[in-house]
PDB file of C-alpha atoms and ligand atoms in Angstrom:
ATOM      1  CA  MET A   1       0.000   0.000   0.000  1.00  0.00           C
ATOM      2  CA  SER A   2       1.291   3.511  -0.763  1.00  0.00           C
ATOM      3  CA  ILE A   3       2.149   6.003   1.987  1.00  0.00           C
ATOM      4  CA  LYS A   4      -0.707   8.167   0.774  1.00  0.00           C
ATOM      5  CA  SER A   5      -3.343   5.457   0.997  1.00  0.00           C
ATOM      6  CA  LYS A   6      -2.051   4.288   4.382  1.00  0.00           C
ATOM      7  CA  ILE A   7      -2.350   7.838   5.768  1.00  0.00           C
ATOM      8  CA  GLN A   8      -5.840   8.202   4.319  1.00  0.00           C
ATOM      9  CA  GLU A   9      -6.884   4.869   5.777  1.00  0.00           C
ATOM     10  CA  LEU A  10      -5.604   5.826   9.235  1.00  0.00           C
ATOM     11  CA  HIS A  11      -7.236   9.265   9.084  1.00  0.00           C
ATOM     12  CA  SER A  12     -10.589   7.683   8.353  1.00  0.00           C
ATOM     13  CA  SER A  13     -10.314   4.799  10.824  1.00  0.00           C
ATOM     14  CA  LEU A  14      -8.831   6.448  13.939  1.00  0.00           C
ATOM     15  CA  PRO A  15     -11.324   7.864  16.468  1.00  0.00           C
ATOM     16  CA  LYS A  16     -11.631  11.654  16.265  1.00  0.00           C
ATOM     17  CA  ASN A  17     -10.018  12.195  19.688  1.00  0.00           C
ATOM     18  CA  VAL A  18      -6.870  10.290  18.717  1.00  0.00           C
ATOM     19  CA  THR A  19      -3.967  12.183  17.145  1.00  0.00           C
ATOM     20  CA  LEU A  20      -1.824  10.374  14.612  1.00  0.00           C
ATOM     21  CA  VAL A  21       1.908  10.967  14.901  1.00  0.00           C
ATOM     22  CA  ALA A  22       3.525   9.710  11.698  1.00  0.00           C
ATOM     23  CA  VAL A  23       6.884   8.338  12.836  1.00  0.00           C
ATOM     24  CA  SER A  24       9.248   9.211  10.007  1.00  0.00           C
ATOM     25  CA  LYS A  25      12.637   8.463  11.585  1.00  0.00           C
ATOM     26  CA  THR A  26      15.239   7.228   9.058  1.00  0.00           C
ATOM     27  CA  LYS A  27      12.868   7.980   6.169  1.00  0.00           C
ATOM     28  CA  PRO A  28      13.742  10.402   3.350  1.00  0.00           C
ATOM     29  CA  VAL A  29      12.092  13.814   2.987  1.00  0.00           C
ATOM     30  CA  ALA A  30      10.239  12.587  -0.127  1.00  0.00           C
ATOM     31  CA  ASP A  31       8.356  10.051   2.002  1.00  0.00           C
ATOM     32  CA  LEU A  32       7.366  12.726   4.516  1.00  0.00           C
ATOM     33  CA  LEU A  33       6.146  14.932   1.680  1.00  0.00           C
ATOM     34  CA  GLU A  34       3.969  12.123   0.355  1.00  0.00           C
ATOM     35  CA  ALA A  35       2.368  11.819   3.791  1.00  0.00           C
ATOM     36  CA  TYR A  36       2.070  15.612   3.992  1.00  0.00           C
ATOM     37  CA  ASP A  37       0.302  15.741   0.634  1.00  0.00           C
ATOM     38  CA  ALA A  38      -2.156  13.148   1.942  1.00  0.00           C
ATOM     39  CA  GLY A  39      -3.014  15.559   4.767  1.00  0.00           C
ATOM     40  CA  GLN A  40      -0.646  14.456   7.550  1.00  0.00           C
ATOM     41  CA  ARG A  41       0.724  17.363   9.628  1.00  0.00           C
ATOM     42  CA  VAL A  42       2.196  15.709  12.745  1.00  0.00           C
ATOM     43  CA  PHE A  43       5.544  13.922  12.394  1.00  0.00           C
ATOM     44  CA  GLY A  44       7.626  12.136  15.011  1.00  0.00           C
ATOM     45  CA  GLU A  45      11.396  11.713  14.963  1.00  0.00           C
ATOM     46  CA  ASN A  46      13.754  10.163  17.492  1.00  0.00           C
ATOM     47  CA  LYS A  47      17.004  11.975  16.632  1.00  0.00           C
ATOM     48  CA  ILE A  48      17.182  15.708  17.201  1.00  0.00           C
ATOM     49  CA  GLN A  49      19.617  16.437  14.397  1.00  0.00           C
ATOM     50  CA  GLU A  50      17.628  14.452  11.838  1.00  0.00           C
ATOM     51  CA  MET A  51      14.442  16.235  12.899  1.00  0.00           C
ATOM     52  CA  ALA A  52      16.111  19.652  12.592  1.00  0.00           C
ATOM     53  CA  GLU A  53      17.364  18.841   9.095  1.00  0.00           C
ATOM     54  CA  LYS A  54      13.873  17.817   7.985  1.00  0.00           C
ATOM     55  CA  TRP A  55      12.269  20.820   9.679  1.00  0.00           C
ATOM     56  CA  ALA A  56      14.584  23.124   7.706  1.00  0.00           C
ATOM     57  CA  VAL A  57      13.399  21.886   4.310  1.00  0.00           C
ATOM     58  CA  LEU A  58       9.767  20.886   4.845  1.00  0.00           C
ATOM     59  CA  PRO A  59       6.587  23.057   5.013  1.00  0.00           C
ATOM     60  CA  LYS A  60       6.368  25.197   8.127  1.00  0.00           C
ATOM     61  CA  ASP A  61       2.878  24.090   9.162  1.00  0.00           C
ATOM     62  CA  ILE A  62       4.208  20.681  10.232  1.00  0.00           C
ATOM     63  CA  SER A  63       4.027  19.920  13.943  1.00  0.00           C
ATOM     64  CA  TRP A  64       7.284  18.213  15.003  1.00  0.00           C
ATOM     65  CA  HIS A  65       7.315  15.734  17.865  1.00  0.00           C
ATOM     66  CA  MET A  66      10.486  14.406  19.487  1.00  0.00           C
ATOM     67  CA  ILE A  67       9.637  10.835  20.479  1.00  0.00           C
ATOM     68  CA  GLY A  68      13.116   9.539  21.317  1.00  0.00           C
ATOM     69  CA  HIS A  69      15.338   9.773  24.362  1.00  0.00           C
ATOM     70  CA  VAL A  70      16.551  13.365  24.764  1.00  0.00           C
ATOM     71  CA  GLN A  71      20.065  14.337  25.775  1.00  0.00           C
ATOM     72  CA  ARG A  72      20.119  17.624  27.626  1.00  0.00           C
ATOM     73  CA  ASN A  73      22.975  19.094  25.596  1.00  0.00           C
ATOM     74  CA  LYS A  74      20.958  18.705  22.371  1.00  0.00           C
ATOM     75  CA  VAL A  75      17.733  20.403  23.449  1.00  0.00           C
ATOM     76  CA  LYS A  76      19.005  23.685  22.024  1.00  0.00           C
ATOM     77  CA  TYR A  77      18.919  22.317  18.479  1.00  0.00           C
ATOM     78  CA  MET A  78      15.146  21.818  18.538  1.00  0.00           C
ATOM     79  CA  ALA A  79      13.965  24.530  20.956  1.00  0.00           C
ATOM     80  CA  GLU A  80      13.061  26.896  18.140  1.00  0.00           C
ATOM     81  CA  PHE A  81      10.498  24.647  16.520  1.00  0.00           C
ATOM     82  CA  VAL A  82       9.616  21.426  18.393  1.00  0.00           C
ATOM     83  CA  ASP A  83       5.927  21.197  19.324  1.00  0.00           C
ATOM     84  CA  LEU A  84       5.874  18.272  21.725  1.00  0.00           C
ATOM     85  CA  ILE A  85       8.633  16.325  23.481  1.00  0.00           C
ATOM     86  CA  HIS A  86       7.352  12.849  24.437  1.00  0.00           C
ATOM     87  CA  GLY A  87      10.297  11.429  26.365  1.00  0.00           C
ATOM     88  CA  VAL A  88      10.734  13.717  29.362  1.00  0.00           C
ATOM     89  CA  ASP A  89      11.880  11.681  32.345  1.00  0.00           C
ATOM     90  CA  SER A  90      13.515  14.095  34.795  1.00  0.00           C
ATOM     91  CA  LEU A  91      13.224  17.552  36.317  1.00  0.00           C
ATOM     92  CA  LYS A  92      16.760  18.244  35.125  1.00  0.00           C
ATOM     93  CA  LEU A  93      15.698  17.739  31.525  1.00  0.00           C
ATOM     94  CA  LEU A  94      12.553  19.847  32.007  1.00  0.00           C
ATOM     95  CA  LYS A  95      14.708  22.671  33.351  1.00  0.00           C
ATOM     96  CA  GLU A  96      16.920  22.579  30.279  1.00  0.00           C
ATOM     97  CA  ILE A  97      13.894  22.568  27.955  1.00  0.00           C
ATOM     98  CA  ASP A  98      12.491  25.533  29.890  1.00  0.00           C
ATOM     99  CA  LYS A  99      15.771  27.417  29.593  1.00  0.00           C
ATOM    100  CA  GLN A 100      16.060  26.846  25.846  1.00  0.00           C
ATOM    101  CA  ALA A 101      12.372  27.621  25.226  1.00  0.00           C
ATOM    102  CA  LYS A 102      12.811  30.945  27.032  1.00  0.00           C
ATOM    103  CA  LYS A 103      15.562  31.950  24.605  1.00  0.00           C
ATOM    104  CA  HIS A 104      13.066  31.634  21.786  1.00  0.00           C
ATOM    105  CA  ASN A 105      10.241  33.203  23.736  1.00  0.00           C
ATOM    106  CA  ARG A 106       8.201  30.019  23.443  1.00  0.00           C
ATOM    107  CA  THR A 107       6.407  27.497  25.588  1.00  0.00           C
ATOM    108  CA  ILE A 108       7.322  23.903  24.770  1.00  0.00           C
ATOM    109  CA  ASN A 109       4.799  21.149  25.463  1.00  0.00           C
ATOM    110  CA  CYS A 110       6.126  18.017  27.140  1.00  0.00           C
ATOM    111  CA  LEU A 111       4.933  14.557  28.085  1.00  0.00           C
ATOM    112  CA  LEU A 112       6.308  12.685  31.070  1.00  0.00           C
ATOM    113  CA  GLN A 113       7.568   9.294  29.957  1.00  0.00           C
ATOM    114  CA  ILE A 114       6.339   6.631  32.342  1.00  0.00           C
ATOM    115  CA  LYS A 115       8.039   3.257  32.497  1.00  0.00           C
ATOM    116  CA  ILE A 116       5.377   0.643  31.866  1.00  0.00           C
ATOM    117  CA  ALA A 117       7.426  -2.106  30.203  1.00  0.00           C
ATOM    118  CA  GLU A 118       9.228  -4.840  32.053  1.00  0.00           C
ATOM    119  CA  GLU A 119      12.321  -4.544  29.888  1.00  0.00           C
ATOM    120  CA  ASP A 120      15.240  -2.689  31.441  1.00  0.00           C
ATOM    121  CA  SER A 121      16.027  -0.920  28.201  1.00  0.00           C
ATOM    122  CA  LYS A 122      12.945   1.288  28.221  1.00  0.00           C
ATOM    123  CA  PHE A 123      13.355   4.742  29.721  1.00  0.00           C
ATOM    124  CA  GLY A 124      10.850   6.420  31.967  1.00  0.00           C
ATOM    125  CA  MET A 125       9.806   7.421  35.451  1.00  0.00           C
ATOM    126  CA  ASN A 126       7.608   5.555  37.874  1.00  0.00           C
ATOM    127  CA  THR A 127       4.273   6.993  38.996  1.00  0.00           C
ATOM    128  CA  THR A 128       5.582   8.228  42.346  1.00  0.00           C
ATOM    129  CA  ASP A 129       8.448  10.115  40.718  1.00  0.00           C
ATOM    130  CA  ALA A 130       6.012  11.768  38.320  1.00  0.00           C
ATOM    131  CA  ILE A 131       3.694  12.800  41.156  1.00  0.00           C
ATOM    132  CA  ASP A 132       6.632  14.218  43.120  1.00  0.00           C
ATOM    133  CA  LEU A 133       7.985  16.067  40.091  1.00  0.00           C
ATOM    134  CA  LEU A 134       4.671  17.779  39.364  1.00  0.00           C
ATOM    135  CA  ALA A 135       4.268  18.721  43.027  1.00  0.00           C
ATOM    136  CA  SER A 136       7.765  20.160  43.435  1.00  0.00           C
ATOM    137  CA  ALA A 137       8.358  23.880  43.939  1.00  0.00           C
ATOM    138  CA  GLU A 138      11.066  23.837  41.290  1.00  0.00           C
ATOM    139  CA  PHE A 139       8.636  22.510  38.714  1.00  0.00           C
ATOM    140  CA  THR A 140       6.029  25.175  39.379  1.00  0.00           C
ATOM    141  CA  GLN A 141       8.661  27.850  38.726  1.00  0.00           C
ATOM    142  CA  LEU A 142       9.239  26.733  35.150  1.00  0.00           C
ATOM    143  CA  GLU A 143       7.386  29.186  32.928  1.00  0.00           C
ATOM    144  CA  ASN A 144       8.335  28.110  29.419  1.00  0.00           C
ATOM    145  CA  ILE A 145       7.283  24.490  29.518  1.00  0.00           C
ATOM    146  CA  GLN A 146       3.878  22.892  29.847  1.00  0.00           C
ATOM    147  CA  VAL A 147       3.393  19.265  30.847  1.00  0.00           C
ATOM    148  CA  VAL A 148       0.383  18.161  28.828  1.00  0.00           C
ATOM    149  CA  GLY A 149       0.311  14.425  29.394  1.00  0.00           C
ATOM    150  CA  VAL A 150       2.145  11.127  29.608  1.00  0.00           C
ATOM    151  CA  MET A 151       3.849   8.729  27.216  1.00  0.00           C
ATOM    152  CA  GLY A 152       4.681   5.063  27.514  1.00  0.00           C
ATOM    153  CA  MET A 153       6.040   2.145  25.537  1.00  0.00           C
ATOM    154  CA  ALA A 154       4.794  -1.365  26.128  1.00  0.00           C
ATOM    155  CA  THR A 155       7.049  -4.397  26.211  1.00  0.00           C
ATOM    156  CA  PHE A 156       7.953  -5.769  22.786  1.00  0.00           C
ATOM    157  CA  THR A 157       6.142  -9.085  23.039  1.00  0.00           C
ATOM    158  CA  GLU A 158       3.463 -11.188  21.375  1.00  0.00           C
ATOM    159  CA  ASN A 159       1.775 -11.504  24.751  1.00  0.00           C
ATOM    160  CA  THR A 160      -1.321  -9.349  24.220  1.00  0.00           C
ATOM    161  CA  ALA A 161      -2.475  -9.686  27.807  1.00  0.00           C
ATOM    162  CA  GLN A 162       0.776  -8.217  29.051  1.00  0.00           C
ATOM    163  CA  VAL A 163       0.718  -5.304  26.603  1.00  0.00           C
ATOM    164  CA  GLN A 164      -2.899  -4.645  27.535  1.00  0.00           C
ATOM    165  CA  GLN A 165      -2.016  -4.560  31.233  1.00  0.00           C
ATOM    166  CA  GLU A 166       0.856  -2.156  30.618  1.00  0.00           C
ATOM    167  CA  PHE A 167      -1.404   0.230  28.705  1.00  0.00           C
ATOM    168  CA  LYS A 168      -3.963  -0.044  31.471  1.00  0.00           C
ATOM    169  CA  ASN A 169      -1.281   0.918  33.982  1.00  0.00           C
ATOM    170  CA  LEU A 170      -0.378   4.020  31.997  1.00  0.00           C
ATOM    171  CA  LYS A 171      -4.028   5.075  31.946  1.00  0.00           C
ATOM    172  CA  ILE A 172      -4.210   4.607  35.725  1.00  0.00           C
ATOM    173  CA  THR A 173      -1.092   6.741  36.198  1.00  0.00           C
ATOM    174  CA  PHE A 174      -2.533   9.408  33.895  1.00  0.00           C
ATOM    175  CA  ASP A 175      -5.816   9.502  35.819  1.00  0.00           C
ATOM    176  CA  GLN A 176      -3.935   9.806  39.086  1.00  0.00           C
ATOM    177  CA  LEU A 177      -1.799  12.705  37.844  1.00  0.00           C
ATOM    178  CA  GLN A 178      -4.717  14.381  36.144  1.00  0.00           C
ATOM    179  CA  GLU A 179      -6.726  14.666  39.362  1.00  0.00           C
ATOM    180  CA  LYS A 180      -4.388  17.406  40.558  1.00  0.00           C
ATOM    181  CA  HIS A 181      -3.073  18.618  37.231  1.00  0.00           C
ATOM    182  CA  THR A 182      -6.008  19.247  34.950  1.00  0.00           C
ATOM    183  CA  THR A 183      -3.757  20.579  32.179  1.00  0.00           C
ATOM    184  CA  LEU A 184      -2.809  16.968  31.408  1.00  0.00           C
ATOM    185  CA  LYS A 185      -4.753  15.881  28.330  1.00  0.00           C
ATOM    186  CA  ILE A 186      -2.622  13.492  26.306  1.00  0.00           C
ATOM    187  CA  ILE A 187      -1.901   9.786  26.680  1.00  0.00           C
ATOM    188  CA  SER A 188       0.691   8.893  24.038  1.00  0.00           C
ATOM    189  CA  MET A 189       0.698   5.118  23.672  1.00  0.00           C
ATOM    190  CA  GLY A 190       0.505   2.662  20.802  1.00  0.00           C
ATOM    191  CA  MET A 191       2.730   1.946  17.791  1.00  0.00           C
ATOM    192  CA  SER A 192       2.204   0.016  14.527  1.00  0.00           C
ATOM    193  CA  SER A 193       1.850  -3.339  16.233  1.00  0.00           C
ATOM    194  CA  ASP A 194      -0.307  -2.358  19.196  1.00  0.00           C
ATOM    195  CA  TYR A 195      -2.121   0.934  18.530  1.00  0.00           C
ATOM    196  CA  GLU A 196      -5.598  -0.602  18.304  1.00  0.00           C
ATOM    197  CA  LEU A 197      -5.152  -2.135  21.742  1.00  0.00           C
ATOM    198  CA  ALA A 198      -3.752   1.167  23.047  1.00  0.00           C
ATOM    199  CA  ILE A 199      -6.806   3.072  21.817  1.00  0.00           C
ATOM    200  CA  LYS A 200      -9.091   0.601  23.572  1.00  0.00           C
ATOM    201  CA  LYS A 201      -7.164   1.328  26.770  1.00  0.00           C
ATOM    202  CA  GLY A 202      -7.523   5.104  26.449  1.00  0.00           C
ATOM    203  CA  SER A 203      -4.732   6.325  24.157  1.00  0.00           C
ATOM    204  CA  THR A 204      -5.268   9.802  22.675  1.00  0.00           C
ATOM    205  CA  MET A 205      -2.087   9.835  20.586  1.00  0.00           C
ATOM    206  CA  VAL A 206      -0.610   6.987  18.569  1.00  0.00           C
ATOM    207  CA  ARG A 207       2.915   6.908  17.150  1.00  0.00           C
ATOM    208  CA  ILE A 208       2.886   4.914  13.934  1.00  0.00           C
ATOM    209  CA  GLY A 209       5.943   4.400  11.738  1.00  0.00           C
ATOM    210  CA  SER A 210       6.526   1.164   9.884  1.00  0.00           C
ATOM    211  CA  SER A 211       2.924   0.497   8.954  1.00  0.00           C
ATOM    212  CA  ILE A 212       2.845   3.887   7.156  1.00  0.00           C
ATOM    213  CA  PHE A 213       6.353   4.140   5.709  1.00  0.00           C
ATOM    214  CA  GLY A 214       7.394   0.481   5.573  1.00  0.00           C
ATOM    215  CA  ALA A 215      10.124  -1.291   7.507  1.00  0.00           C
ATOM    216  CA  ARG A 216      13.101   0.810   8.551  1.00  0.00           C
ATOM    217  CA  ASN A 217      16.620   0.229   7.385  1.00  0.00           C
ATOM    218  CA  TYR A 218      18.971   0.745  10.316  1.00  0.00           C
ATOM    219  CA  THR A 219      22.079   1.473   8.262  1.00  0.00           C
ATOM    220  CA  PRO A 220      23.216   4.851   9.594  1.00  0.00           C
ATOM    221  CA  ALA A 221      22.288   7.685   7.273  1.00  0.00           C
ATOM    222  CA  ILE A 222      25.198   9.834   6.055  1.00  0.00           C
TER     223      ILE A 222
HETATM  224  C1  PLP B   1      10.058   4.086  16.252  1.00  0.00           C
HETATM  225  C2  PLP B   1       9.094   4.459  17.309  1.00  0.00           C
HETATM  226  C3  PLP B   1       7.710   4.319  17.108  1.00  0.00           C
HETATM  227  C4  PLP B   1       7.100   3.745  15.844  1.00  0.00           C
HETATM  228  O1  PLP B   1       7.311   2.389  15.754  1.00  0.00           O
HETATM  229  P1  PLP B   1       6.593   1.483  14.611  1.00  0.00           P
HETATM  230  O2  PLP B   1       6.627   0.136  15.168  1.00  0.00           O
HETATM  231  O3  PLP B   1       7.432   1.645  13.394  1.00  0.00           O
HETATM  232  O4  PLP B   1       5.220   2.015  14.437  1.00  0.00           O
HETATM  233  C5  PLP B   1       6.873   4.729  18.119  1.00  0.00           C
HETATM  234  N1  PLP B   1       7.345   5.236  19.272  1.00  0.00           N
HETATM  235  C6  PLP B   1       8.665   5.389  19.499  1.00  0.00           C
HETATM  236  C7  PLP B   1       9.118   5.974  20.794  1.00  0.00           C
HETATM  237  C8  PLP B   1       9.580   5.001  18.536  1.00  0.00           C
HETATM  238  O5  PLP B   1      10.890   5.150  18.767  1.00  0.00           O
END
């Protein structure tokens, strides 16, 4: 199926309250343009430099999401344009985002990444850390960031029951945080293999790559 028809199919099948993030990491600008021409405006990348290079050449009405792990010393390269940073997992990182956003006179939206998977390799905070972060005096002083929700990645497994439980846990964490912080609106969960399950469990934002653009080739791009 072409990128265009895949985008159109997703736009017509996803519930209206669910935002589609087209995950375009490793894919050439021509592929992003094909998705753009089919009406897609939200793109997700996991490398800051790659995202900045694409931002520079693509239409300016694209909303850029950083979905990968963020190193503090690279925040400055995306502060001018990034719309939503999904992988925020510490106050230290939030402070750096705030500092860089201030330089551009912007507010940058962020999601707290919550660890829901069993695997050690997945980044994220636990629920208690997230509660403490949002309640801290230091956090309330940050004026150029806005925490608008949570993000999580389920374990990479065929075990549907496990994935379902992990999504459920993220929804529970979200509800808990949202009681005190009503500005939280977004639950970013679900990828190509599990987004339908994620939506059933309350996802409002799905991050879909390979089922739109095809399998990724991991040879490093020059
Ligand atoms: C790559 C990536 C995705 C998309 O994965 P697909 O399986 O290709 O849909 C979603 N979320 C994150 C954080 C990713 O790094």
